[in-house]
Amino acid sequence: MKKVSMIIPCYNEEGNVKLFYNEAVKAYKDQNYKLELVFIDDGSKDNTLKILKDLIKEQDCEIKVLSFSRNFGKEAAIYAGLNNVDGDYTVIIDADLQQPPELTIKMANILDENEYDCVCYYQEERIENKLLSKIKNVFYKAMNNLSEVELKQGASDFRMFNQKVKNSLLEIKEYYRFSKGIFSWIGYNTQYLPYIPKQRNSGTTKWNFIKLLKYGISGIISFSTMPLKLATYSGLTLSLIAFIYLFVIIIQKLFFEISVPGYPTVISCILLIGGFQLFCIGIIGEYLGKTYIETKNRPIYIIKEEITNGKNKKSI
Ligand code: UDP
Ligand code: MG
């Protein structure tokens, strides 16, 4: 019997984890798969860990709970999960039941056919705010044009994959992780299926506009050096324009006795070019900062506590 391991990142999900467990167990009850649930408590400040510790007493499936020493973010939680699952298939799924656990059965059935290595659900309809959805679409377009990876609109990390894919994901040990890009970068045959996400069962989303923007910029920086090239090209273009303008002024002064433009033009040019230079230095700074952190080789996460319900044969 094949084993499906679910990686469930949880950050302040006290109202969801128990229900998630019930739904997952119900979905796999009469299926021909063994189920393993790996909950990663990403430094929750509410009762999530306490509820997870109570869940450990349940014996319907294998349960493992890893608790981080602080909030390291969903990407770190996913990586910790990948390091701690041993199922034939691994699926990454949110704890808030927006992604119904029963949908994962279809993914496993597809992987059983051995034609695909990875199955990914993409949001057919976004249930979020229209403006945010538009901004996300622009981001996907930018990412696809600027970087070497191709992202599918609406595809998140709600994916199931086999052990080959899992091992490839584990080989990517970078600190700034952008799963959507990593999945695309490693390749493999992926089947995309549409789904309509449900409303969050309880609690609120952990994302706001600023966090999403930072995550998006970090994603572009992780997978593309195009912003650096754009800075170079626009710097060159600006220099060329400045050179032509200089030439025009000299001709005007020498042959037409026209006075050179004065103070306002000079100030505007200095401010414009100064601002542009700072912007370019900022881009370089972003890359440098990220490179600096990567070279420190710090761990992606720190586990404070780990418990299992004893059904997991391999101890971590
Ligand atoms: N999450 C996490 N660490 C964080 C933020 C989120 O583990 O720092 C988890 C969260 O508990 C949930 C999943 O990531 O299971 C998706 O988060 P959320 O529902 O807030 O994102 P959205 O569905 O709104 O994109
Ligand atoms: Mg959610």
mmCIF file of C-alpha atoms and ligand atoms in Angstrom:
data_model
loop_
_atom_site.group_PDB
_atom_site.id
_atom_site.type_symbol
_atom_site.label_atom_id
_atom_site.label_comp_id
_atom_site.label_asym_id
_atom_site.label_seq_id
_atom_site.Cartn_x
_atom_site.Cartn_y
_atom_site.Cartn_z
ATOM 1 C CA MET A 1 0.000 0.000 0.000
ATOM 2 C CA LYS A 2 1.424 3.401 -0.978
ATOM 3 C CA LYS A 3 1.892 6.041 1.667
ATOM 4 C CA VAL A 4 0.798 9.667 1.273
ATOM 5 C CA SER A 5 2.565 12.203 3.506
ATOM 6 C CA MET A 6 0.909 15.565 4.022
ATOM 7 C CA ILE A 7 3.011 18.571 4.948
ATOM 8 C CA ILE A 8 0.801 21.045 6.800
ATOM 9 C CA PRO A 9 2.406 24.402 7.726
ATOM 10 C CA CYS A 10 0.507 25.946 10.636
ATOM 11 C CA TYR A 11 0.848 29.461 11.955
ATOM 12 C CA ASN A 12 -1.854 30.466 14.419
ATOM 13 C CA GLU A 13 -4.308 27.864 13.168
ATOM 14 C CA GLU A 14 -5.883 26.835 16.485
ATOM 15 C CA GLY A 15 -9.369 26.839 14.979
ATOM 16 C CA ASN A 16 -8.381 24.639 12.031
ATOM 17 C CA VAL A 17 -5.934 21.864 12.888
ATOM 18 C CA LYS A 18 -8.380 19.504 14.583
ATOM 19 C CA LEU A 19 -10.920 19.897 11.802
ATOM 20 C CA PHE A 20 -8.166 19.422 9.229
ATOM 21 C CA TYR A 21 -7.177 16.174 10.915
ATOM 22 C CA ASN A 22 -10.798 14.947 10.884
ATOM 23 C CA GLU A 23 -11.261 15.842 7.219
ATOM 24 C CA ALA A 24 -7.996 14.216 6.161
ATOM 25 C CA VAL A 25 -8.697 10.997 8.069
ATOM 26 C CA LYS A 26 -12.251 10.892 6.679
ATOM 27 C CA ALA A 27 -10.990 11.368 3.126
ATOM 28 C CA TYR A 28 -8.469 8.516 3.382
ATOM 29 C CA LYS A 29 -10.659 6.132 5.392
ATOM 30 C CA ASP A 30 -11.627 3.744 2.620
ATOM 31 C CA GLN A 31 -8.771 4.504 0.288
ATOM 32 C CA ASN A 32 -5.938 2.266 -0.629
ATOM 33 C CA TYR A 33 -3.302 4.569 0.832
ATOM 34 C CA LYS A 34 -1.593 4.921 4.179
ATOM 35 C CA LEU A 35 -1.740 8.450 5.525
ATOM 36 C CA GLU A 36 0.918 10.415 7.356
ATOM 37 C CA LEU A 37 0.266 13.933 8.630
ATOM 38 C CA VAL A 38 3.262 16.149 9.363
ATOM 39 C CA PHE A 39 2.168 19.364 11.049
ATOM 40 C CA ILE A 40 4.746 22.117 11.271
ATOM 41 C CA ASP A 41 3.950 24.624 13.965
ATOM 42 C CA ASP A 42 5.671 27.711 12.625
ATOM 43 C CA GLY A 43 6.091 29.515 15.958
ATOM 44 C CA SER A 44 2.347 29.985 16.532
ATOM 45 C CA LYS A 45 1.395 32.399 19.286
ATOM 46 C CA ASP A 46 -2.019 30.864 19.916
ATOM 47 C CA ASN A 47 -2.985 27.368 21.070
ATOM 48 C CA THR A 48 -2.047 25.587 17.834
ATOM 49 C CA LEU A 49 0.820 23.632 19.414
ATOM 50 C CA LYS A 50 -1.277 22.605 22.399
ATOM 51 C CA ILE A 51 -4.040 21.313 20.117
ATOM 52 C CA LEU A 52 -1.486 19.496 17.964
ATOM 53 C CA LYS A 53 -0.066 17.843 21.073
ATOM 54 C CA ASP A 54 -3.554 16.613 21.935
ATOM 55 C CA LEU A 55 -3.974 15.338 18.381
ATOM 56 C CA ILE A 56 -0.883 13.185 18.789
ATOM 57 C CA LYS A 57 -2.970 10.879 20.989
ATOM 58 C CA GLU A 58 -5.119 9.955 17.971
ATOM 59 C CA GLN A 59 -4.265 6.702 16.276
ATOM 60 C CA ASP A 60 -6.117 6.883 12.938
ATOM 61 C CA CYS A 61 -2.959 7.663 11.001
ATOM 62 C CA GLU A 62 0.693 8.516 11.511
ATOM 63 C CA ILE A 63 1.100 11.985 12.972
ATOM 64 C CA LYS A 64 4.255 13.975 13.435
ATOM 65 C CA VAL A 65 4.413 17.458 14.938
ATOM 66 C CA LEU A 66 7.449 19.678 14.500
ATOM 67 C CA SER A 67 7.494 22.909 16.398
ATOM 68 C CA PHE A 68 9.775 25.754 15.329
ATOM 69 C CA SER A 69 11.621 27.920 17.837
ATOM 70 C CA ARG A 70 9.997 30.996 16.239
ATOM 71 C CA ASN A 71 8.090 31.987 13.129
ATOM 72 C CA PHE A 72 10.332 31.154 10.161
ATOM 73 C CA GLY A 73 7.663 31.478 7.468
ATOM 74 C CA LYS A 74 5.695 29.036 5.337
ATOM 75 C CA GLU A 75 8.589 28.329 2.965
ATOM 76 C CA ALA A 76 10.802 27.211 5.867
ATOM 77 C CA ALA A 77 7.935 25.082 7.194
ATOM 78 C CA ILE A 78 7.592 23.375 3.814
ATOM 79 C CA TYR A 79 11.325 22.644 3.727
ATOM 80 C CA ALA A 80 11.230 21.213 7.269
ATOM 81 C CA GLY A 81 8.296 19.069 6.199
ATOM 82 C CA LEU A 82 10.172 17.760 3.160
ATOM 83 C CA ASN A 83 13.044 16.785 5.450
ATOM 84 C CA ASN A 84 10.718 14.822 7.678
ATOM 85 C CA VAL A 85 8.372 12.865 5.428
ATOM 86 C CA ASP A 86 8.985 9.425 4.043
ATOM 87 C CA GLY A 87 5.799 8.681 2.082
ATOM 88 C CA ASP A 88 5.794 7.488 -1.517
ATOM 89 C CA TYR A 89 3.919 10.682 -2.299
ATOM 90 C CA THR A 90 4.188 14.019 -0.532
ATOM 91 C CA VAL A 91 1.568 16.731 -0.655
ATOM 92 C CA ILE A 92 1.853 20.309 0.587
ATOM 93 C CA ILE A 93 -1.457 21.580 1.885
ATOM 94 C CA ASP A 94 -2.661 24.525 3.983
ATOM 95 C CA ALA A 95 -4.146 23.986 7.426
ATOM 96 C CA ASP A 96 -7.080 26.351 6.913
ATOM 97 C CA LEU A 97 -9.092 23.916 4.747
ATOM 98 C CA GLN A 98 -9.102 26.283 1.765
ATOM 99 C CA GLN A 99 -7.578 23.311 -0.010
ATOM 100 C CA PRO A 100 -9.854 20.361 0.808
ATOM 101 C CA PRO A 101 -7.839 17.248 1.821
ATOM 102 C CA GLU A 102 -10.133 14.964 -0.203
ATOM 103 C CA LEU A 103 -8.806 16.550 -3.423
ATOM 104 C CA THR A 104 -5.449 14.918 -2.726
ATOM 105 C CA ILE A 105 -6.854 11.452 -3.480
ATOM 106 C CA LYS A 106 -7.184 12.381 -7.151
ATOM 107 C CA MET A 107 -3.579 13.569 -7.120
ATOM 108 C CA ALA A 108 -2.399 10.252 -5.705
ATOM 109 C CA ASN A 109 -4.454 8.345 -8.289
ATOM 110 C CA ILE A 110 -2.761 10.318 -11.079
ATOM 111 C CA LEU A 111 0.713 9.676 -9.643
ATOM 112 C CA ASP A 112 -0.134 5.958 -9.431
ATOM 113 C CA GLU A 113 -0.299 5.891 -13.224
ATOM 114 C CA ASN A 114 3.401 6.813 -13.322
ATOM 115 C CA GLU A 115 2.951 9.230 -16.192
ATOM 116 C CA TYR A 116 3.434 12.341 -14.062
ATOM 117 C CA ASP A 117 5.881 13.077 -11.252
ATOM 118 C CA CYS A 118 3.929 15.976 -9.816
ATOM 119 C CA VAL A 119 0.283 17.027 -9.714
ATOM 120 C CA CYS A 120 -0.616 20.634 -8.989
ATOM 121 C CA TYR A 121 -3.972 22.253 -8.357
ATOM 122 C CA TYR A 122 -4.322 25.781 -9.700
ATOM 123 C CA GLN A 123 -7.013 28.222 -8.669
ATOM 124 C CA GLU A 124 -9.536 28.392 -11.454
ATOM 125 C CA GLU A 125 -11.254 31.308 -9.783
ATOM 126 C CA ARG A 126 -9.576 33.503 -7.237
ATOM 127 C CA ILE A 127 -11.817 34.150 -4.275
ATOM 128 C CA GLU A 128 -9.758 37.096 -3.078
ATOM 129 C CA ASN A 129 -10.126 40.811 -3.684
ATOM 130 C CA LYS A 130 -10.187 41.758 -7.388
ATOM 131 C CA LEU A 131 -7.377 44.331 -7.148
ATOM 132 C CA LEU A 132 -5.071 41.868 -5.386
ATOM 133 C CA SER A 133 -5.887 39.266 -7.985
ATOM 134 C CA LYS A 134 -4.962 41.741 -10.788
ATOM 135 C CA ILE A 135 -1.677 42.609 -9.062
ATOM 136 C CA LYS A 136 -0.875 38.908 -8.749
ATOM 137 C CA ASN A 137 -1.542 38.435 -12.474
ATOM 138 C CA VAL A 138 0.863 41.280 -13.285
ATOM 139 C CA PHE A 139 3.453 39.631 -11.013
ATOM 140 C CA TYR A 140 3.086 36.294 -12.815
ATOM 141 C CA LYS A 141 3.567 38.024 -16.173
ATOM 142 C CA ALA A 142 6.623 39.924 -14.896
ATOM 143 C CA MET A 143 8.101 36.768 -13.420
ATOM 144 C CA ASN A 144 7.552 34.809 -16.636
ATOM 145 C CA ASN A 145 9.143 37.552 -18.737
ATOM 146 C CA LEU A 146 12.030 38.391 -16.446
ATOM 147 C CA SER A 147 13.142 34.991 -15.259
ATOM 148 C CA GLU A 148 14.089 31.612 -16.584
ATOM 149 C CA VAL A 149 11.208 29.942 -14.772
ATOM 150 C CA GLU A 150 7.659 29.689 -16.077
ATOM 151 C CA LEU A 151 4.918 30.087 -13.466
ATOM 152 C CA LYS A 152 1.382 28.933 -14.102
ATOM 153 C CA GLN A 153 -1.257 31.518 -13.211
ATOM 154 C CA GLY A 154 -3.067 30.541 -10.023
ATOM 155 C CA ALA A 155 -0.806 27.555 -9.268
ATOM 156 C CA SER A 156 0.321 27.556 -5.665
ATOM 157 C CA ASP A 157 2.229 25.003 -3.624
ATOM 158 C CA PHE A 158 -0.842 22.766 -3.348
ATOM 159 C CA ARG A 159 1.007 19.929 -5.044
ATOM 160 C CA MET A 160 1.628 16.236 -4.668
ATOM 161 C CA PHE A 161 4.818 14.653 -5.957
ATOM 162 C CA ASN A 162 6.830 11.469 -5.831
ATOM 163 C CA GLN A 163 10.112 10.838 -4.025
ATOM 164 C CA LYS A 164 12.269 11.847 -6.991
ATOM 165 C CA VAL A 165 10.729 15.324 -6.937
ATOM 166 C CA LYS A 166 11.019 15.489 -3.145
ATOM 167 C CA ASN A 167 14.727 14.673 -3.284
ATOM 168 C CA SER A 168 15.305 17.330 -5.941
ATOM 169 C CA LEU A 169 13.480 19.893 -3.789
ATOM 170 C CA LEU A 170 15.664 18.980 -0.828
ATOM 171 C CA GLU A 171 18.788 19.546 -2.874
ATOM 172 C CA ILE A 172 17.830 23.196 -3.198
ATOM 173 C CA LYS A 173 19.059 24.519 0.098
ATOM 174 C CA GLU A 174 18.771 28.245 -0.471
ATOM 175 C CA TYR A 175 17.657 30.451 2.412
ATOM 176 C CA TYR A 176 15.303 32.672 0.421
ATOM 177 C CA ARG A 177 12.905 30.065 -0.827
ATOM 178 C CA PHE A 178 10.261 30.729 -3.455
ATOM 179 C CA SER A 179 8.516 27.394 -3.888
ATOM 180 C CA LYS A 180 6.573 28.258 -7.023
ATOM 181 C CA GLY A 181 9.828 29.093 -8.783
ATOM 182 C CA ILE A 182 11.679 26.112 -7.322
ATOM 183 C CA PHE A 183 8.997 23.703 -8.566
ATOM 184 C CA SER A 184 9.268 25.143 -12.037
ATOM 185 C CA TRP A 185 13.073 25.213 -11.941
ATOM 186 C CA ILE A 186 13.499 21.536 -11.042
ATOM 187 C CA GLY A 187 11.332 20.524 -13.985
ATOM 188 C CA TYR A 188 9.588 17.110 -14.033
ATOM 189 C CA ASN A 189 6.278 16.229 -15.665
ATOM 190 C CA THR A 190 3.520 18.140 -13.958
ATOM 191 C CA GLN A 191 -0.199 17.660 -14.390
ATOM 192 C CA TYR A 192 -2.248 20.796 -13.645
ATOM 193 C CA LEU A 193 -5.798 20.461 -12.347
ATOM 194 C CA PRO A 194 -8.234 23.316 -11.721
ATOM 195 C CA TYR A 195 -9.911 23.813 -8.361
ATOM 196 C CA ILE A 196 -11.889 26.517 -6.625
ATOM 197 C CA PRO A 197 -10.488 27.254 -3.174
ATOM 198 C CA LYS A 198 -12.903 27.366 -0.258
ATOM 199 C CA GLN A 199 -13.197 30.176 2.239
ATOM 200 C CA ARG A 200 -10.779 29.948 5.148
ATOM 201 C CA ASN A 201 -12.394 27.848 7.888
ATOM 202 C CA SER A 202 -11.262 29.990 10.831
ATOM 203 C CA GLY A 203 -8.719 32.716 11.546
ATOM 204 C CA THR A 204 -7.317 35.204 9.065
ATOM 205 C CA THR A 205 -4.826 35.119 6.224
ATOM 206 C CA LYS A 206 -1.208 35.748 7.241
ATOM 207 C CA TRP A 207 -0.540 37.774 4.117
ATOM 208 C CA ASN A 208 -0.966 41.477 3.585
ATOM 209 C CA PHE A 209 -0.058 43.625 0.616
ATOM 210 C CA ILE A 210 3.422 44.578 1.902
ATOM 211 C CA LYS A 211 4.311 40.957 2.752
ATOM 212 C CA LEU A 212 3.143 39.807 -0.673
ATOM 213 C CA LEU A 213 5.136 42.556 -2.375
ATOM 214 C CA LYS A 214 8.301 41.601 -0.485
ATOM 215 C CA TYR A 215 7.737 37.924 -1.271
ATOM 216 C CA GLY A 216 7.210 38.773 -4.948
ATOM 217 C CA ILE A 217 10.379 40.888 -5.161
ATOM 218 C CA SER A 218 12.306 38.161 -3.367
ATOM 219 C CA GLY A 219 10.936 35.656 -5.897
ATOM 220 C CA ILE A 220 12.101 37.751 -8.853
ATOM 221 C CA ILE A 221 15.544 38.242 -7.293
ATOM 222 C CA SER A 222 15.841 34.509 -6.592
ATOM 223 C CA PHE A 223 15.190 33.531 -10.162
ATOM 224 C CA SER A 224 16.344 36.410 -12.316
ATOM 225 C CA THR A 225 19.236 38.813 -12.724
ATOM 226 C CA MET A 226 17.215 40.782 -15.252
ATOM 227 C CA PRO A 227 16.686 43.803 -12.926
ATOM 228 C CA LEU A 228 20.486 44.203 -12.822
ATOM 229 C CA LYS A 229 20.657 44.046 -16.596
ATOM 230 C CA LEU A 230 17.802 46.533 -16.889
ATOM 231 C CA ALA A 231 19.753 48.909 -14.631
ATOM 232 C CA THR A 232 22.775 48.570 -16.908
ATOM 233 C CA TYR A 233 20.771 49.082 -20.101
ATOM 234 C CA SER A 234 18.844 52.074 -18.801
ATOM 235 C CA GLY A 235 22.072 53.582 -17.435
ATOM 236 C CA LEU A 236 23.636 53.226 -20.877
ATOM 237 C CA THR A 237 20.579 54.750 -22.563
ATOM 238 C CA LEU A 238 20.595 57.690 -20.163
ATOM 239 C CA SER A 239 24.313 58.260 -20.765
ATOM 240 C CA LEU A 240 23.714 58.246 -24.514
ATOM 241 C CA ILE A 241 20.903 60.800 -24.200
ATOM 242 C CA ALA A 242 23.112 62.969 -21.959
ATOM 243 C CA PHE A 243 25.939 62.791 -24.503
ATOM 244 C CA ILE A 244 23.670 63.815 -27.394
ATOM 245 C CA TYR A 245 22.270 66.668 -25.295
ATOM 246 C CA LEU A 246 25.778 67.829 -24.442
ATOM 247 C CA PHE A 247 26.626 67.868 -28.131
ATOM 248 C CA VAL A 248 23.474 69.900 -28.924
ATOM 249 C CA ILE A 249 24.342 72.471 -26.238
ATOM 250 C CA ILE A 250 27.902 72.891 -27.520
ATOM 251 C CA ILE A 251 26.644 73.432 -31.078
ATOM 252 C CA GLN A 252 24.034 75.918 -29.844
ATOM 253 C CA LYS A 253 26.611 77.831 -27.852
ATOM 254 C CA LEU A 254 29.294 77.898 -30.551
ATOM 255 C CA PHE A 255 27.257 78.528 -33.678
ATOM 256 C CA PHE A 256 23.923 80.054 -32.697
ATOM 257 C CA GLU A 257 24.893 82.162 -29.704
ATOM 258 C CA ILE A 258 21.924 80.735 -27.804
ATOM 259 C CA SER A 259 22.442 80.884 -24.049
ATOM 260 C CA VAL A 260 22.675 77.493 -22.341
ATOM 261 C CA PRO A 261 19.660 76.562 -20.204
ATOM 262 C CA GLY A 262 20.189 77.605 -16.651
ATOM 263 C CA TYR A 263 19.529 76.663 -13.067
ATOM 264 C CA PRO A 264 16.129 74.805 -13.270
ATOM 265 C CA THR A 265 17.346 72.472 -16.034
ATOM 266 C CA VAL A 266 20.562 71.674 -14.190
ATOM 267 C CA ILE A 267 18.761 71.001 -10.903
ATOM 268 C CA SER A 268 16.101 68.816 -12.576
ATOM 269 C CA CYS A 269 18.768 66.794 -14.371
ATOM 270 C CA ILE A 270 20.825 66.311 -11.200
ATOM 271 C CA LEU A 271 17.764 65.192 -9.241
ATOM 272 C CA LEU A 272 16.535 62.896 -12.000
ATOM 273 C CA ILE A 273 19.883 61.243 -12.551
ATOM 274 C CA GLY A 274 20.648 61.155 -8.810
ATOM 275 C CA GLY A 275 17.322 59.441 -8.117
ATOM 276 C CA PHE A 276 17.873 56.975 -10.903
ATOM 277 C CA GLN A 277 21.353 56.163 -9.622
ATOM 278 C CA LEU A 278 20.044 55.531 -6.113
ATOM 279 C CA PHE A 279 17.346 53.283 -7.559
ATOM 280 C CA CYS A 280 19.980 51.242 -9.409
ATOM 281 C CA ILE A 281 22.171 51.065 -6.305
ATOM 282 C CA GLY A 282 19.075 49.855 -4.470
ATOM 283 C CA ILE A 283 18.631 47.020 -6.969
ATOM 284 C CA ILE A 284 22.283 46.036 -6.582
ATOM 285 C CA GLY A 285 21.844 46.295 -2.799
ATOM 286 C CA GLU A 286 18.935 43.863 -2.870
ATOM 287 C CA TYR A 287 21.046 41.266 -4.634
ATOM 288 C CA LEU A 288 24.052 41.936 -2.426
ATOM 289 C CA GLY A 289 21.988 41.692 0.767
ATOM 290 C CA LYS A 290 20.470 38.406 -0.284
ATOM 291 C CA THR A 291 23.883 37.048 -1.319
ATOM 292 C CA TYR A 292 25.306 38.125 2.063
ATOM 293 C CA ILE A 293 22.611 36.252 3.987
ATOM 294 C CA GLU A 294 23.005 33.175 1.761
ATOM 295 C CA THR A 295 26.771 33.071 2.384
ATOM 296 C CA LYS A 296 26.181 32.914 6.131
ATOM 297 C CA ASN A 297 24.706 29.474 5.565
ATOM 298 C CA ARG A 298 22.365 29.734 8.487
ATOM 299 C CA PRO A 299 19.817 26.954 8.980
ATOM 300 C CA ILE A 300 16.513 27.534 7.214
ATOM 301 C CA TYR A 301 14.600 26.651 10.392
ATOM 302 C CA ILE A 302 15.207 25.557 13.981
ATOM 303 C CA ILE A 303 13.114 22.805 15.519
ATOM 304 C CA LYS A 304 12.393 23.318 19.202
ATOM 305 C CA GLU A 305 10.311 20.215 19.733
ATOM 306 C CA GLU A 306 9.245 17.186 17.755
ATOM 307 C CA ILE A 307 6.739 14.526 18.678
ATOM 308 C CA THR A 308 5.061 11.654 16.916
ATOM 309 C CA ASN A 309 2.168 9.402 17.827
ATOM 310 C CA GLY A 310 4.482 6.401 17.779
ATOM 311 C CA LYS A 311 3.099 5.084 14.525
ATOM 312 C CA ASN A 312 6.020 6.504 12.559
ATOM 313 C CA LYS A 313 8.546 3.742 12.315
ATOM 314 C CA LYS A 314 11.485 5.950 11.426
ATOM 315 C CA SER A 315 12.326 8.367 14.218
ATOM 316 C CA ILE A 316 13.504 11.758 13.050
HETATM 317 N N1 UDP B 1 1.712 29.793 7.311
HETATM 318 C C1 UDP B 1 2.868 29.429 7.987
HETATM 319 N N2 UDP B 1 3.749 30.397 8.359
HETATM 320 C C2 UDP B 1 3.539 31.722 8.105
HETATM 321 C C3 UDP B 1 2.383 32.076 7.380
HETATM 322 C C4 UDP B 1 1.490 31.088 6.993
HETATM 323 O O1 UDP B 1 3.085 28.241 8.247
HETATM 324 O O2 UDP B 1 4.381 32.535 8.477
HETATM 325 C C5 UDP B 1 0.743 28.753 6.906
HETATM 326 C C6 UDP B 1 -0.692 28.982 7.386
HETATM 327 O O3 UDP B 1 -0.889 28.525 8.701
HETATM 328 C C7 UDP B 1 -1.504 28.225 6.363
HETATM 329 C C8 UDP B 1 -0.667 28.372 5.088
HETATM 330 O O4 UDP B 1 0.649 28.739 5.501
HETATM 331 O O5 UDP B 1 -1.624 26.857 6.681
HETATM 332 C C9 UDP B 1 -1.229 29.431 4.152
HETATM 333 O O6 UDP B 1 -1.369 30.655 4.852
HETATM 334 P P1 UDP B 1 -2.610 31.610 4.617
HETATM 335 O O7 UDP B 1 -3.874 30.833 4.686
HETATM 336 O O8 UDP B 1 -2.474 32.751 5.584
HETATM 337 O O9 UDP B 1 -2.338 32.110 3.142
HETATM 338 P P2 UDP B 1 -3.415 32.375 1.991
HETATM 339 O O10 UDP B 1 -4.250 31.123 1.883
HETATM 340 O O11 UDP B 1 -4.222 33.537 2.450
HETATM 341 O O12 UDP B 1 -2.592 32.632 0.781
HETATM 342 MG MG MG B 2 -5.311 30.231 3.374
#
